[in-house]
Short mmCIF file of C-alpha atoms in Angstrom, two decimals:
data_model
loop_
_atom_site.label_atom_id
_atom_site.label_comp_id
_atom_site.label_asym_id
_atom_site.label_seq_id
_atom_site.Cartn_x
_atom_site.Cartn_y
_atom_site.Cartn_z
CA UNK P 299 106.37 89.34 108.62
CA UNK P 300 109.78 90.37 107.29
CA UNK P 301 113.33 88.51 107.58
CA UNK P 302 115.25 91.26 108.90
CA UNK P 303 117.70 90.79 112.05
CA UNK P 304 116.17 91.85 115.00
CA UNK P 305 116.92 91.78 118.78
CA UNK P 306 114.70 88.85 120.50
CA UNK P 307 112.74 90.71 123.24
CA UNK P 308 111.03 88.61 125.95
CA UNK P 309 107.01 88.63 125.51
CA UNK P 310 104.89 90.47 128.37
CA UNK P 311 102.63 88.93 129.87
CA UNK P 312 98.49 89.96 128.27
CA UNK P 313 98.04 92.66 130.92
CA UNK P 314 100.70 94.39 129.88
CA UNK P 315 100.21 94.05 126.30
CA UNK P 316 97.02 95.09 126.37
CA UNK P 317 97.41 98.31 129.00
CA UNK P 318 95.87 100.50 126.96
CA UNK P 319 92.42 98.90 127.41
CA UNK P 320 90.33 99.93 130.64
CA UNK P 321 91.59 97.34 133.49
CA UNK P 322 87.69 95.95 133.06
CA UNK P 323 88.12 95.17 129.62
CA UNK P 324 91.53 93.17 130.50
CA UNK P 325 89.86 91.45 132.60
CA UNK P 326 86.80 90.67 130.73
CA UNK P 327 89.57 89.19 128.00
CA UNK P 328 91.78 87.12 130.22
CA UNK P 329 88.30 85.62 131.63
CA UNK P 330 87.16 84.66 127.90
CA UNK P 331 90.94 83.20 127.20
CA UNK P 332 90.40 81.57 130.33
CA UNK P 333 87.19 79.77 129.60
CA UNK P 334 88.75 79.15 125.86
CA UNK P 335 91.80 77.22 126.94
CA UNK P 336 89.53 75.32 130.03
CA UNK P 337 87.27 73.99 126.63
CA UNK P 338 89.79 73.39 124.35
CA UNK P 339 93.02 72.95 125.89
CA UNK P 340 92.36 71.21 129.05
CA UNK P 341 89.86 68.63 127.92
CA UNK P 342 92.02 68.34 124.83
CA UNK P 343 89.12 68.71 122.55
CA UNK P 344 89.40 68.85 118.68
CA UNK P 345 89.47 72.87 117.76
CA UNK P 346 85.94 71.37 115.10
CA UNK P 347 86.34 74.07 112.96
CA UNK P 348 88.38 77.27 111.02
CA UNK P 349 85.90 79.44 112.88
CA UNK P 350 86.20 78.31 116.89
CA UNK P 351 90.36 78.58 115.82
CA UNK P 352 90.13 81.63 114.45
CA UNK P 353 88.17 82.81 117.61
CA UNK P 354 90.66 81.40 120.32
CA UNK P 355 93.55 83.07 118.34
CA UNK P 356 91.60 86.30 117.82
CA UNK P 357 91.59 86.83 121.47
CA UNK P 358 95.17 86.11 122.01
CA UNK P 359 96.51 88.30 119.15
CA UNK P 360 94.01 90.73 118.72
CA UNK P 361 95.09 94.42 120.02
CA UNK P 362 98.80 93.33 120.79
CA UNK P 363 100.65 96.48 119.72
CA UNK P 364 103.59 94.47 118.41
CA UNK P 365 104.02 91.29 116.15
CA UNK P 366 103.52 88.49 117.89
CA UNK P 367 104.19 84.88 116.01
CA UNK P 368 102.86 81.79 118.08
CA UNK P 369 101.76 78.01 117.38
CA UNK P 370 98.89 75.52 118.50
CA UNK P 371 100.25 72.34 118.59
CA UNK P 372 98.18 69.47 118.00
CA UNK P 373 98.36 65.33 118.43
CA UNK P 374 97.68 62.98 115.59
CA UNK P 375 93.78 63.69 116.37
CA UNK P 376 93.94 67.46 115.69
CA UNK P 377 93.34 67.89 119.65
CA UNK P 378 95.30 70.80 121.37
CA UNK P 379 98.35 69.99 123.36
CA UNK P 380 99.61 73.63 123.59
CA UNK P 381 99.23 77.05 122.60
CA UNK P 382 102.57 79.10 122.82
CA UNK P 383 103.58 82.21 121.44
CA UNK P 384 107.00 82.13 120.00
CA UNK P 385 108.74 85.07 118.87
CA UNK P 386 108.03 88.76 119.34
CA UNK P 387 108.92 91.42 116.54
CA UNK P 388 108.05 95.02 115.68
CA UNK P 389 104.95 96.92 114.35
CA UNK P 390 105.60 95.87 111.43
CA UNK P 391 107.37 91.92 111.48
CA UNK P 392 108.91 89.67 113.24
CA UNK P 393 111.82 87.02 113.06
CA UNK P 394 110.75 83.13 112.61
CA UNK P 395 113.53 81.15 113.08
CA UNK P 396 112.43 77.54 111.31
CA UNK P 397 115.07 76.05 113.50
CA UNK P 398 113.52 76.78 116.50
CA UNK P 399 109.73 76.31 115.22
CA UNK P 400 111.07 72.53 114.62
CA UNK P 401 113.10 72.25 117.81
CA UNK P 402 109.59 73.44 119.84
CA UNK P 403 107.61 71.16 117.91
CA UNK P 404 109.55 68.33 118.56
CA UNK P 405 109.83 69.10 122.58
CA UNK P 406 105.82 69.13 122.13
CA UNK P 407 105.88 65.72 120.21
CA UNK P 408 102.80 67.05 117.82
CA UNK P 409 101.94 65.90 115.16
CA UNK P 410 100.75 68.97 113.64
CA UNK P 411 100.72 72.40 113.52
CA UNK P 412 98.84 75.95 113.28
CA UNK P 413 100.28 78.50 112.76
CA UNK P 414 99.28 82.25 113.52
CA UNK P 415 100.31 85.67 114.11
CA UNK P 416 99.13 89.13 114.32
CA UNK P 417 99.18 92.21 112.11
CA UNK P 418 99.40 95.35 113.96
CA UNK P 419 98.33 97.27 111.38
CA UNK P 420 94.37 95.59 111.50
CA UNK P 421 94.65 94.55 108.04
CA UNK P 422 94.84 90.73 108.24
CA UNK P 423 95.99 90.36 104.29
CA UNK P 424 99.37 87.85 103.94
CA UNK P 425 102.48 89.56 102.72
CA UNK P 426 104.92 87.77 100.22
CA UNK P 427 106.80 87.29 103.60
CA UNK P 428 104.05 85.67 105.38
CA UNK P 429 103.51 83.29 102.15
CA UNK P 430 107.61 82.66 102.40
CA UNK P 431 107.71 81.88 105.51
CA UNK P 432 104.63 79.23 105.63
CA UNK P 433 106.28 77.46 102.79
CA UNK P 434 109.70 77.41 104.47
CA UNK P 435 107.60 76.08 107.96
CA UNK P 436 106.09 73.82 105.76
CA UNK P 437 109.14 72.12 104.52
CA UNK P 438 111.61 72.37 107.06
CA UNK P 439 108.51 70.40 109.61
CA UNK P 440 107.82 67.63 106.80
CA UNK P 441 111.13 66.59 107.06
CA UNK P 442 109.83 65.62 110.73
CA UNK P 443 106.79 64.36 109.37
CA UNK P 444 104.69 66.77 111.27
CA UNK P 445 101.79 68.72 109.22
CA UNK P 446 101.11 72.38 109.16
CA UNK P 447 96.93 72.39 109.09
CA UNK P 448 97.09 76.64 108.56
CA UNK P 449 98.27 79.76 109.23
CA UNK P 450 95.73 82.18 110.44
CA UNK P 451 96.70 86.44 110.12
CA UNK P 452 94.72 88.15 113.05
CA UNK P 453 93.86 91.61 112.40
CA UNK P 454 91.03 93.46 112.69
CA UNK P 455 87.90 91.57 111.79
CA UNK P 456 87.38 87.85 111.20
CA UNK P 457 91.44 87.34 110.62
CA UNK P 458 93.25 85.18 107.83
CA UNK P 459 93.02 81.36 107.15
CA UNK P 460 95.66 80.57 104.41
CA UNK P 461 94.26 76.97 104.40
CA UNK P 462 91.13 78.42 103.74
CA UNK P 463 92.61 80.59 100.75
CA UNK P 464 94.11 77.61 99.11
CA UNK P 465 97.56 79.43 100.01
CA UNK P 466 98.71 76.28 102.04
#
């Protein structure tokens, strides 16, 4: 994800991200984000493990054709009040504004935070950008005493945990 100025486009709705899939296919993934968010958004359950996260984000970020940067925000039990996606970039980064990560974390009242966003490319490896901007999330939310649990790079494949990489 690199710093650079960039115009803030509006984010499209999955259909249209995902238009070059057969209209089956879109389907078949809306009904699986569907039945994701009914388990573990609307029963608020705990996301138990790097693996079911990585799964739910995998099929929100996964074939987007564009960077996408988004958050799951969580209460003091690690339990899912939201999943939202937060800024749209390029093919090849997008601009996180820290200001308004905090601003939409406090509107949530979490507690903590994971972070994820996509690489177009398929190759789910952090850049010196990525790492940058973690650290700078990092910070700028313990001043509000709210955590950041990990960052997770979907790509192609399993996807990124920098929690899980001792990169947190």
């Amino acid at each position: 994800m690199k710093k650079k100025p960039q115009l803030s486009l509006p984010l499209e709705p999955d259909a249209m991200r995902r238009a070059d899939l057969p209209e089956s296919d879109q389907a078949l993934v809306a009904e699986a984000i569907k039945c994701l968010e009914q388990k573990y958004l609307v029963k608020q359950d705990v996301l138990t493990s790097p693996e079911a996260t990585r799964d739910y984000l995998k099929l929100r970020l996964y074939g987007i054709h564009y960077e996408v940067f988004a958050c799951l925000y969580l209460d003091n039990r690690h339990r899912v009040i939201r999943y939202e996606e937060l800024f749209r970039g390029t093919v090849d980064g997008a601009t996180v504004h820290p200001r308004e990560v905090v601003r939409k974390v406090l509107e949530t009242g979490a507690a903590a935070v994971i972070l994820a966003h996509n690489h177009p490319s398929g190759v789910a490896e952090p850049s010196q950008a990525d790492l940058r901007i973690t650290q700078r999330l990092k910070e700028a939310l313990a001043l509000v005493d709210v955590r950041v649990l990990d960052h997770v790079i979907v790509g192609d494949g399993q996807g990124t945990s920098l929690a899980e990489r001792g990169l947190l």
